[in-house]
Structures are given as structure tokens and as C-alpha cells.
Short mmCIF file of C-alpha atoms in Angstrom, two decimals:
data_model
loop_
_atom_site.label_atom_id
_atom_site.label_comp_id
_atom_site.label_asym_id
_atom_site.label_seq_id
_atom_site.Cartn_x
_atom_site.Cartn_y
_atom_site.Cartn_z
CA MET A 1 108.45 82.85 126.22
CA SER A 2 106.78 85.02 128.86
CA THR A 3 107.78 84.31 132.44
CA ARG A 4 106.69 85.10 135.97
CA SER A 5 109.03 84.87 138.98
CA GLU A 6 108.16 84.90 142.68
CA SER A 7 110.93 87.49 143.16
CA ILE A 8 109.10 90.20 141.18
CA HIS A 9 108.84 93.35 143.27
CA PRO A 10 105.26 94.25 144.38
CA ALA A 11 105.58 97.68 142.76
CA MET A 12 106.34 96.05 139.42
CA ARG A 13 103.32 93.82 139.81
CA ARG A 14 101.13 96.83 140.60
CA ALA A 15 102.53 98.59 137.52
CA GLY A 16 101.66 95.58 135.36
CA ALA A 17 98.17 95.47 136.81
CA ALA A 18 97.75 99.19 136.20
CA LEU A 19 98.85 98.79 132.60
CA ALA A 20 96.34 96.01 132.10
CA ALA A 21 93.59 98.10 133.66
CA PHE A 22 94.48 101.02 131.41
CA ALA A 23 94.43 98.81 128.32
CA LEU A 24 91.06 97.39 129.31
CA ALA A 25 89.58 100.80 129.99
CA ALA A 26 90.82 102.13 126.67
CA SER A 27 89.51 99.16 124.72
CA ALA A 28 86.14 99.43 126.46
CA LEU A 29 85.64 102.77 124.77
CA VAL A 30 85.43 101.01 121.44
CA ALA A 31 81.77 100.11 120.99
CA GLY A 32 80.86 96.47 120.48
CA ILE A 33 84.20 94.83 121.21
CA ILE A 34 82.64 91.81 122.89
CA THR A 35 79.36 91.56 121.00
CA ALA A 36 80.47 92.59 117.50
CA PRO A 37 80.55 89.86 114.83
CA ALA A 38 83.89 88.13 114.49
CA ALA A 39 86.18 89.10 111.64
CA GLU A 40 85.70 86.91 108.62
CA ALA A 41 88.46 84.39 108.11
CA ALA A 42 90.16 84.09 104.74
CA ALA A 43 89.21 81.37 102.27
CA PRO A 44 91.08 80.22 99.17
CA VAL A 45 90.16 82.12 95.99
CA GLU A 46 90.74 78.94 94.03
CA PRO A 47 89.40 75.93 95.99
CA ALA A 48 92.15 73.61 97.18
CA THR A 49 92.35 70.00 96.10
CA PRO A 50 92.88 67.20 98.66
CA PHE A 51 96.16 67.68 100.53
CA THR A 52 98.19 66.41 103.47
CA ALA A 53 98.40 68.94 106.32
CA GLU A 54 101.55 69.58 108.33
CA LEU A 55 101.87 68.36 111.90
CA CYS A 56 101.34 70.95 114.63
CA ALA A 57 104.54 71.96 116.42
CA GLY A 58 105.65 69.87 119.37
CA GLU A 59 105.30 66.31 120.58
CA THR A 60 102.27 64.11 121.21
CA SER A 61 101.93 61.07 123.45
CA ASN A 62 100.91 58.95 120.43
CA PRO A 63 102.35 59.00 116.92
CA VAL A 64 100.11 60.77 114.42
CA ALA A 65 98.88 58.48 111.65
CA ALA A 66 99.39 59.70 108.08
CA LYS A 67 95.67 59.32 107.29
CA THR A 68 94.86 61.73 110.14
CA LEU A 69 96.58 64.53 108.19
CA GLU A 70 94.66 63.93 104.95
CA VAL A 71 92.23 66.76 104.23
CA SER A 72 89.51 65.68 101.81
CA GLY A 73 85.75 65.29 101.62
CA PRO A 74 83.86 67.31 104.28
CA ARG A 75 87.12 68.50 105.87
CA LEU A 76 88.29 69.88 102.50
CA ASP A 77 84.92 71.60 101.97
CA ALA A 78 85.26 73.25 105.37
CA TYR A 79 88.83 74.34 104.63
CA ASN A 80 87.80 75.88 101.30
CA ALA A 81 85.02 77.78 103.12
CA GLY A 82 87.55 79.39 105.48
CA ALA A 83 86.68 77.26 108.52
CA ILE A 84 89.07 75.82 111.10
CA VAL A 85 89.57 72.08 110.45
CA PRO A 86 90.49 69.83 113.43
CA LEU A 87 93.04 67.12 112.61
CA TYR A 88 93.82 65.31 115.89
CA ASP A 89 93.63 65.85 119.64
CA ALA A 90 96.24 66.36 122.37
CA THR A 91 97.19 62.68 122.31
CA GLY A 92 97.78 62.63 118.54
CA THR A 93 94.60 60.71 117.63
CA PRO A 94 91.35 61.75 115.86
CA GLN A 95 89.02 60.09 118.39
CA GLY A 96 85.43 61.26 118.69
CA ASP A 97 85.78 62.16 122.39
CA ALA A 98 88.72 64.46 121.58
CA LYS A 99 90.94 65.71 124.39
CA PRO A 100 92.05 69.35 124.21
CA PRO A 101 93.97 71.11 122.88
CA LEU A 102 93.32 70.22 119.23
CA CYS A 103 95.70 70.42 116.29
CA THR A 104 93.90 72.21 113.46
CA VAL A 105 94.57 73.51 109.96
CA TYR A 106 93.30 76.66 108.25
CA PHE A 107 93.97 78.64 105.07
CA ASP A 108 96.56 81.40 105.43
CA ALA A 109 96.02 84.24 102.94
CA THR A 110 99.60 85.50 103.18
CA THR A 111 101.21 82.28 102.05
CA GLY A 112 98.22 81.01 100.09
CA SER A 113 98.69 77.66 101.81
CA PRO A 114 97.46 75.69 104.85
CA VAL A 115 98.86 76.40 108.33
CA SER A 116 98.64 73.95 111.23
CA VAL A 117 98.26 75.34 114.76
CA TRP A 118 97.07 74.22 118.21
CA MET A 119 93.82 75.65 119.57
CA PHE A 120 92.84 75.55 123.26
CA CYS A 121 89.56 75.19 125.15
CA THR A 122 88.23 78.27 126.97
CA ASN A 123 85.31 76.62 128.82
CA LEU A 124 85.94 73.62 131.02
CA GLU A 125 82.36 72.29 130.91
CA LEU A 126 81.60 72.21 127.17
CA HIS A 127 82.10 69.48 124.57
CA THR A 128 85.28 69.64 122.54
CA CYS A 129 83.41 68.72 119.34
CA GLY A 130 86.76 68.11 117.72
CA GLY A 131 86.88 64.44 116.78
CA THR A 132 86.81 63.13 113.22
CA ASN A 133 85.71 59.79 111.81
CA GLY A 134 86.99 57.77 108.91
CA ASN A 135 84.93 59.84 106.44
CA ASN A 136 86.64 63.15 107.37
CA GLN A 137 83.50 64.29 109.17
CA LEU A 138 83.59 66.23 112.45
CA VAL A 139 81.91 64.31 115.29
CA GLN A 140 81.30 64.30 119.04
CA GLU A 141 80.78 61.16 121.09
CA LEU A 142 77.96 61.28 123.64
CA ASN A 143 77.07 59.00 126.51
CA SER A 144 73.40 58.18 126.83
CA ASP A 145 72.09 58.51 130.41
CA ASN A 146 75.60 58.21 131.86
CA SER A 147 76.01 54.76 130.34
CA PRO A 148 79.47 53.26 129.80
CA VAL A 149 81.64 54.65 127.05
CA THR A 150 81.15 51.49 124.99
CA THR A 151 77.55 52.53 124.26
CA THR A 152 78.33 56.03 123.06
CA THR A 153 76.51 57.70 120.20
CA THR A 154 78.48 59.59 117.57
CA VAL A 155 76.91 62.86 116.42
CA GLU A 156 78.03 64.74 113.31
CA ILE A 157 78.45 68.48 113.86
CA PRO A 158 79.52 71.52 111.76
CA PHE A 159 83.11 72.65 111.55
CA PRO A 160 84.03 75.59 113.83
CA SER A 161 83.97 79.18 112.58
CA ASP A 162 85.10 82.49 114.12
CA VAL A 163 82.98 83.96 116.94
CA GLN A 164 83.20 86.67 119.59
CA PRO A 165 83.04 84.88 122.97
CA ASP A 166 80.42 86.38 125.30
CA HIS A 167 81.67 84.32 128.26
CA LEU A 168 85.07 86.07 128.36
CA ASP A 169 85.64 89.68 129.33
CA GLU A 170 88.34 91.80 127.72
CA ARG A 171 90.90 91.02 130.41
CA GLN A 172 90.42 87.28 129.91
CA GLN A 173 90.62 87.55 126.13
CA LEU A 174 93.87 89.51 126.30
CA ALA A 175 95.39 87.04 128.76
CA ILE A 176 94.43 84.08 126.55
CA LYS A 177 95.87 85.93 123.55
CA ALA A 178 99.23 86.17 125.34
CA LEU A 179 99.13 82.54 126.44
CA THR A 180 98.32 81.12 123.01
CA ALA A 181 100.87 83.41 121.33
CA GLU A 182 103.85 83.04 123.66
CA GLY A 183 103.14 80.60 126.48
CA TYR A 184 104.08 81.37 130.08
CA THR A 185 106.43 80.25 132.85
CA VAL A 186 105.74 80.43 136.59
CA ALA A 187 107.79 79.64 139.68
CA ASP A 188 105.49 77.18 141.45
CA PRO A 189 106.11 76.98 145.24
CA ILE A 190 105.73 73.18 145.18
CA SER A 191 106.93 71.95 141.80
CA GLY A 192 109.47 74.67 140.97
CA THR A 193 109.56 76.29 137.54
CA ILE A 194 106.65 75.22 135.35
CA THR A 195 106.31 76.13 131.68
CA GLY A 196 103.23 76.07 129.53
CA ARG A 197 103.80 76.25 125.77
CA SER A 198 102.10 75.00 122.63
CA ASP A 199 105.20 73.96 120.68
CA GLY A 200 106.92 71.86 123.36
CA SER A 201 106.25 68.50 124.98
CA ALA A 202 102.82 66.98 125.53
CA SER A 203 103.02 67.83 129.25
CA GLU A 204 103.96 71.47 128.53
CA ARG A 205 100.96 71.74 126.20
CA GLU A 206 98.72 70.24 128.90
CA THR A 207 100.10 72.82 131.35
CA LEU A 208 99.27 75.62 128.92
CA GLN A 209 95.72 74.27 128.58
CA ASN A 210 95.36 74.35 132.38
CA MET A 211 96.64 77.95 132.43
CA ILE A 212 94.01 78.95 129.87
CA TRP A 213 91.27 77.20 131.87
CA CYS A 214 92.51 79.07 134.93
CA VAL A 215 91.92 82.35 133.08
CA SER A 216 88.55 81.35 131.63
CA ASP A 217 87.08 79.31 134.50
CA GLY A 218 89.18 79.98 137.63
CA GLY A 219 89.05 77.55 140.52
CA GLY A 220 90.81 74.19 140.34
CA PRO A 221 92.92 74.74 137.18
CA CYS A 222 94.58 77.74 138.88
CA TYR A 223 96.21 75.53 141.52
CA PHE A 224 98.38 73.54 139.15
CA PRO A 225 100.26 75.37 138.10
CA VAL A 226 99.63 78.20 140.55
CA LEU A 227 98.39 81.14 138.49
CA THR A 228 97.51 84.22 140.55
CA GLU A 229 95.33 87.22 139.74
CA GLU A 230 98.53 89.22 139.39
CA ASP A 231 99.75 86.72 136.81
CA ILE A 232 96.52 87.14 134.85
CA ASP A 233 96.88 90.94 135.06
CA GLU A 234 100.43 90.61 133.73
CA LEU A 235 99.25 88.37 130.90
CA ALA A 236 96.44 90.79 130.00
CA ALA A 237 98.93 93.67 129.88
CA ARG A 238 101.15 91.60 127.62
CA GLY A 239 98.20 90.72 125.40
CA ALA A 240 97.41 94.44 125.01
CA GLU A 241 101.01 95.10 123.95
CA LEU A 242 101.17 92.11 121.62
CA THR A 243 100.61 93.74 118.25
CA ALA A 244 102.29 92.46 115.11
CA ALA A 245 104.22 95.15 113.23
CA VAL A 246 106.80 95.73 110.51
CA THR A 247 108.75 98.85 109.54
CA ILE A 248 110.92 99.41 106.47
CA GLU A 249 113.71 101.97 106.43
CA ALA A 250 115.44 103.10 103.23
CA PRO A 251 118.17 105.74 102.64
CA SER A 252 116.86 109.21 101.81
CA SER A 253 119.78 110.05 99.48
CA ASP A 254 119.58 109.55 95.73
CA PHE A 255 121.26 106.66 93.95
CA ALA A 256 122.57 106.18 90.41
CA VAL A 257 121.98 103.39 87.93
CA GLY A 258 124.15 100.42 88.90
CA ASP A 259 124.15 101.16 92.65
CA GLN A 260 123.09 98.60 95.25
CA LEU A 261 119.80 99.49 96.95
CA ARG A 262 119.17 98.50 100.58
CA TRP A 263 116.07 98.27 102.78
CA ASN A 264 116.25 97.51 106.52
CA VAL A 265 113.21 95.51 107.69
CA SER A 266 112.35 95.38 111.41
CA THR A 267 109.54 93.17 112.72
CA ASN A 268 108.28 91.42 115.84
CA THR A 269 106.39 88.87 113.72
CA LEU A 270 108.77 85.96 113.97
CA ASN A 271 108.72 82.50 112.42
CA SER A 272 105.68 83.46 110.34
CA PRO A 273 105.93 84.30 106.61
CA MET A 274 105.11 87.75 105.25
CA ALA A 275 104.67 88.67 101.59
CA ILE A 276 107.00 91.12 99.85
CA SER A 277 106.59 92.89 96.51
CA ALA A 278 109.27 95.02 94.87
CA ASP A 279 110.11 96.88 91.65
CA SER A 280 113.37 94.93 91.39
CA SER A 281 114.76 91.49 92.20
CA VAL A 282 115.35 91.47 95.97
CA THR A 283 117.64 89.19 97.96
CA ILE A 284 118.87 89.08 101.55
CA CYS A 285 121.96 91.31 101.76
CA ALA A 286 125.27 89.51 102.14
CA ASP A 287 126.04 91.45 105.33
CA SER A 288 122.52 91.27 106.77
CA ALA A 289 122.06 90.24 110.37
CA PRO A 290 121.17 86.52 110.59
CA GLY A 291 117.61 85.41 111.08
CA ALA A 292 115.81 85.59 107.73
CA THR A 293 114.93 83.37 104.79
CA LEU A 294 113.44 84.47 101.48
CA GLU A 295 111.60 81.89 99.40
CA GLY A 296 109.90 83.33 96.36
CA ASN A 297 108.04 86.37 97.66
CA LEU A 298 107.77 85.11 101.25
CA LEU A 299 110.09 86.55 103.89
CA THR A 300 110.35 84.73 107.21
CA VAL A 301 112.23 86.35 110.08
CA THR A 302 113.27 84.05 112.92
CA GLY A 303 113.95 84.79 116.56
CA ASP A 304 112.74 84.40 120.13
CA ALA A 305 109.33 85.62 121.27
CA ASP A 306 109.01 89.16 122.62
CA THR A 307 111.84 90.52 120.45
CA THR A 308 112.17 92.68 117.35
CA VAL A 309 114.60 91.53 114.66
CA THR A 310 116.08 93.68 111.87
CA VAL A 311 117.29 92.16 108.59
CA SER A 312 118.39 93.79 105.33
CA LEU A 313 117.17 93.26 101.77
CA CYS A 314 119.16 94.36 98.71
CA SER A 315 118.68 94.82 94.97
CA THR A 316 120.51 96.51 92.09
CA ALA A 317 119.28 99.65 90.32
CA THR A 318 119.06 98.73 86.63
CA GLU A 319 117.48 101.98 85.41
CA ALA A 320 116.46 105.40 86.64
CA GLY A 321 113.20 105.72 88.54
CA THR A 322 111.57 104.94 91.89
CA TYR A 323 112.09 101.53 93.49
CA GLN A 324 109.51 100.55 96.12
CA LEU A 325 109.51 97.63 98.55
CA THR A 326 106.20 96.64 100.20
CA ILE A 327 105.60 94.06 102.93
CA ASP A 328 102.12 92.72 103.74
CA ARG A 329 100.66 90.16 106.05
CA ASP A 330 97.05 89.06 106.50
CA GLY A 331 95.93 87.81 109.89
CA LEU A 332 93.24 88.17 112.55
CA GLY A 333 95.47 88.03 115.64
CA ALA A 334 93.69 86.38 118.57
CA ARG A 335 90.91 84.15 117.26
CA PHE A 336 88.04 82.38 118.99
CA VAL A 337 86.13 79.66 117.11
CA GLN A 338 83.16 77.42 117.87
CA SER A 339 80.96 74.79 116.20
CA GLU A 340 77.22 75.45 116.21
CA ASN A 341 75.17 73.00 118.25
CA ASP A 342 71.76 73.50 116.63
CA GLY A 343 70.19 71.06 119.10
CA ARG A 344 72.41 68.15 118.12
CA LEU A 345 74.10 67.91 121.53
CA ASP A 346 73.09 68.02 125.18
CA ARG A 347 75.30 71.11 125.63
CA ASP A 348 77.21 73.52 123.43
CA CYS A 349 80.51 72.97 121.69
CA GLN A 350 83.69 74.39 123.10
CA VAL A 351 84.94 77.91 122.31
CA PHE A 352 88.56 77.50 121.27
CA GLY A 353 91.27 80.16 121.36
CA LEU A 354 94.24 80.35 119.01
CA TYR A 355 96.64 83.00 117.79
CA GLU A 356 97.89 84.07 114.38
CA ALA A 357 99.89 87.25 113.81
CA GLU A 358 97.76 90.29 113.05
CA GLY A 359 97.80 91.79 109.58
CA PHE A 360 100.12 94.70 108.80
CA ASN A 361 101.56 96.67 105.88
CA ASP A 362 104.50 99.00 105.25
CA ALA A 363 106.41 100.33 102.25
CA ALA A 364 109.51 102.43 101.48
CA SER A 365 110.93 103.88 98.25
CA ILE A 366 114.40 104.71 96.89
CA THR A 367 114.99 107.19 94.04
CA VAL A 368 117.51 106.27 91.33
CA LEU A 369 118.95 108.93 88.98
CA GLU A 370 120.78 108.52 85.67
CA GLU A 371 123.89 110.06 87.28
CA PRO A 372 124.75 110.49 90.98
CA ALA A 373 123.50 113.76 92.45
CA GLY A 374 126.22 116.45 92.70
CA ASP A 375 128.42 115.03 89.90
CA GLU A 376 127.46 117.52 87.14
CA GLU A 377 130.30 118.69 84.85
CA PRO A 378 131.52 122.29 85.59
CA ASN A 379 130.52 125.03 83.11
CA ASP A 380 133.73 126.18 81.31
CA GLU A 381 132.05 128.60 78.88
CA GLU A 382 133.50 132.16 78.65
CA PRO A 383 131.21 134.90 79.96
CA ASN A 384 129.26 136.81 77.34
CA ASP A 385 130.49 140.43 77.35
CA GLU A 386 127.23 141.58 75.81
CA THR A 387 125.29 140.59 78.89
CA ASP A 388 127.80 140.08 81.68
CA LEU A 389 130.49 142.60 82.51
CA GLY A 390 133.65 141.36 84.20
CA GLY A 391 132.32 137.77 84.37
CA ASN A 392 129.94 138.64 87.23
CA ASP A 393 126.37 137.43 87.62
CA ARG A 394 123.49 139.86 87.48
CA GLU A 395 122.15 138.23 90.61
CA ASN A 396 125.08 139.63 92.59
CA GLY A 397 124.10 143.27 91.87
CA GLU A 398 126.20 144.04 88.70
CA ILE A 399 125.16 146.84 86.32
CA GLU A 400 124.12 145.58 82.91
CA ASN A 401 125.91 146.96 79.81
CA GLY A 402 122.67 147.68 78.02
CA GLY A 403 123.67 146.04 74.72
CA ALA A 404 126.90 147.96 73.93
CA THR A 405 129.20 145.98 71.64
CA ASN A 406 132.57 147.81 71.74
CA VAL A 407 133.65 148.45 75.29
CA SER A 408 137.26 149.46 76.07
CA ASP A 409 139.22 147.81 78.84
CA ASP A 410 139.22 151.08 80.79
CA GLU A 411 135.48 151.43 80.43
CA SER A 412 135.03 147.82 81.48
CA ALA A 413 137.21 148.45 84.50
CA ASP A 414 135.23 151.58 85.34
CA ALA A 415 131.97 149.72 84.92
CA ALA A 416 133.24 146.88 87.08
CA ALA A 417 134.37 149.35 89.71
CA LEU A 418 130.97 151.01 89.59
CA ALA A 419 129.30 147.62 89.92
CA THR A 420 131.45 146.87 92.96
CA THR A 421 131.36 150.20 94.78
CA GLY A 422 127.98 151.39 93.64
CA SER A 423 126.25 148.34 95.01
CA ASP A 424 126.54 149.84 98.46
CA LEU A 425 125.01 153.26 97.50
CA PRO A 426 121.40 154.02 98.26
CA VAL A 427 119.07 153.83 95.29
CA ALA A 428 117.98 157.46 95.81
CA ALA A 429 121.61 158.70 95.55
CA LEU A 430 122.09 156.86 92.27
CA GLY A 431 118.88 158.43 90.94
CA ILE A 432 119.99 161.97 91.88
CA ALA A 433 123.38 161.40 90.20
CA LEU A 434 121.65 160.26 87.02
CA ILE A 435 119.36 163.33 87.02
CA MET A 436 122.34 165.66 87.49
CA LEU A 437 124.21 163.96 84.65
CA LEU A 438 121.25 164.29 82.30
CA GLY A 439 120.69 167.90 83.41
CA GLY A 440 124.33 168.79 82.71
CA ALA A 441 124.16 167.28 79.26
CA GLY A 442 121.02 169.28 78.50
CA LEU A 443 122.69 172.52 79.60
CA VAL A 444 125.64 171.91 77.26
CA LEU A 445 123.31 171.28 74.33
CA ALA A 446 121.34 174.46 75.10
CA ARG A 447 124.49 176.61 75.13
CA LYS A 448 125.59 175.17 71.77
CA ALA A 449 122.21 175.97 70.29
CA ARG A 450 122.39 179.64 71.42
CA ALA A 451 125.96 180.00 70.12
CA GLN A 452 124.90 178.77 66.66
CA SER A 453 122.02 181.20 66.59
#
């Protein structure tokens, strides 16, 4: 949970504002950030059949009826198309004049299953367009000519899809990203500490909605709770830093068949499943730090917001080869969604903001040998006298015997001595000695030839 305290030193505030400004300037260099089409949300490969969605985290002022969570008919069609599907409003009811924020469900590609999450209004003046009727259709109630609510008209509208909001600058988008992802706490001069969060009480969720309106609209919502420009700068800086990540570390040394293999996984994506694939059966190590569950191929690491948690996964090497562990997650990060009006309403539908962890990927490998490296048996074979004099290697500068088969011990000793002492002589000196030896032998043969003649 992000916090702001009145005791923060002005220099620290200026540093946070500078960081936010830097992040905004850097992101502005990327062409089309605000006007580019929104990333396409994932949709099920195999269409889902009717299902019951999970409740969104936290309390509501009214109990949520079981039928409200049933996704079928038009709501199921929207879900299978990759759209966001509203379930109920802030009070826990599916009324046509829905009060923000809204509990919604969407398809999560990582888990291959539905995920329920709160989404928050980012424009105080627009319709929520988030109510549903008994036929699982999305509707908005309208008053005709400011008549009493009892004479409202219900209008069917499309389900919301991802958009890039043109009414929010980059600073506002980053601040809303931080708010929807982590919430925020301020030290209000009148009411004391005030917390806005999506997964808490109904009043804390209402506070978070007011904080988001303060960022998007300014004015009145910024006075309760008090949210200053410095707070928004701090939130924008946090939003720029808020990037989902995972790293896998594995030992660089080689292992042998039968050894236990170990991967250390560090991530700041907490309480959100990520998919693992491996070349062996992987479990959470017995001595791993707490904070992880592994169900099938889905790893969930738990912990508090704004932290990085490291857990360990283990397997056993059953054969030689390379063992790889890969971790993936799909996700768009900060999302903004809106229903199209198409002339159905007197004003546009709300642009909602929500957060899901960004996508990431990492992998690490471990090599397994038949035998542990460095455990080879020593070579006890006797040296071959035909090729190696005195048991020495040729690489160390010894003189080769040249194929002689009967060498006396004295000659071997002399040759070994020559190999030892001659290795320090210059090559030219050895050549001169050889020429003199051959010349002397020739002179002896010449004298014998003359004597015989």
C-alpha cells in the first residue's frame, strides 16, 4: 500500500516530482502513446460455457446475490469476445443506474480462467453504463427531461472494450495506474490517516474512487481526502516504476544424474498466478522461503505490495541433458475501457481504469552430466617407451626417441638428462652441435675410405 505523510521533507517531494517529470518526458518520446490504439485484450481460444464468476475482493454495503455472478447469454458472448463484463456496482447490486466503482470479470490468458477485479471511473460527468438487467444485458438508466427516477428509460448498450483515453495525459494515466494497482494513504489534516484501496471496506473503495476522480477531474474530489499536486506527482512517479517482472537464477555448475536441481524465482508480481513450464517435475523446495503456492503449472507468489519476493523451485535430474525452467505471464498492465455510445445516450459512457500485472517472461537452464564434473578415474597406464622417454610428456619439451626399440638404462638416463638440460639451450646452439656431430662422423668415414685404398 502506497502512503503519503505530511512529515515528508520538501526535498524528497521535489525529488519525487522530478522523477515523475523525467518519466513523463521519456515516455513522451515514444510516438503515439496517447492516441495509439489500445492493446487487444485476450479472449478464450475455446469459448467458455456459462459459469459463476468470483466476487471482487473486499466488502460491499449489500450482499451480492448469486444470480448476479452468473455469466451467460449476452454477458457470456462479451466475455468470449475478450470484453470486460460488469457484474455489480459499488453497493453490490446490478442496478441500471450503477454506482462506481464496478466489479467486473474478464478472461485471463495466463490462467485460462475468469478473473474478477474492480474498475474505477475516470470522468466524473459521464454515465457509468455498468448496470445489467435480468437478461444479462448491459444497460444504462436515463431520466427523461429531468423527470423523477420512477420514469426512467433503460437503454441497452455494448459491453466495454479497451481504449486509449484522450482526456488523460501521461501523468494522470500513471497516477491512476498506481492507485488502481496499490491504493494510497494520506495524512488528512482534518480526518487523520485516510486509506483508499480496492480490496478493503466499501468506504475505503469509495475513498479510492474519489482519489481517482481527483486525478482525472480535480476540484471537489481533491478535498476529501486532501490530495495535493505533490501527491499526484508522487503517484505518477510510482506508476512509472510499477513494472511487473520476474527473474530466474540457476547454478552455473554442472550436475550429475540423481542430483537435486534448484531455481530461485524473484518477482514483484504478487498474488497473481504466473505459468511455469519445465523439462522435469517441479515442486516448491522444502527449504524455500514462504510465500508461494504451486497448483498444476500455475505459480502464485504472495506478499505485500511494493516488494520483491524470492522463492525456490526444485526437481530431480533423472537423465543427462539440459533442464530448462520458463515462467510466463500475459497481461496489459494499466487498462482503460469504455462502452461505445453510438447515439444511444445523451452523453458518453464512462472511461474506466483498472490494473492487471503486465506480461513478462524469463527462463534459466541447468546442465546435467552422466557423472559429476572432475570425478574422472586417474590414468594408471605405464608410459610407452617407444614414444615417451622417462615417462615425460612431449608437451613439456622432451626429445622423442625416434622409434628405437632397445634403449639401455644409461642411454635412457642420458636422453632424459638431455631432455632436461637441453630444453634451456637455444635452438641455434643445438643445430650447430648436430652439424658438428655429423661433420665428425663424415671425416671418420673419409679417413677409413682412404686407408682401404
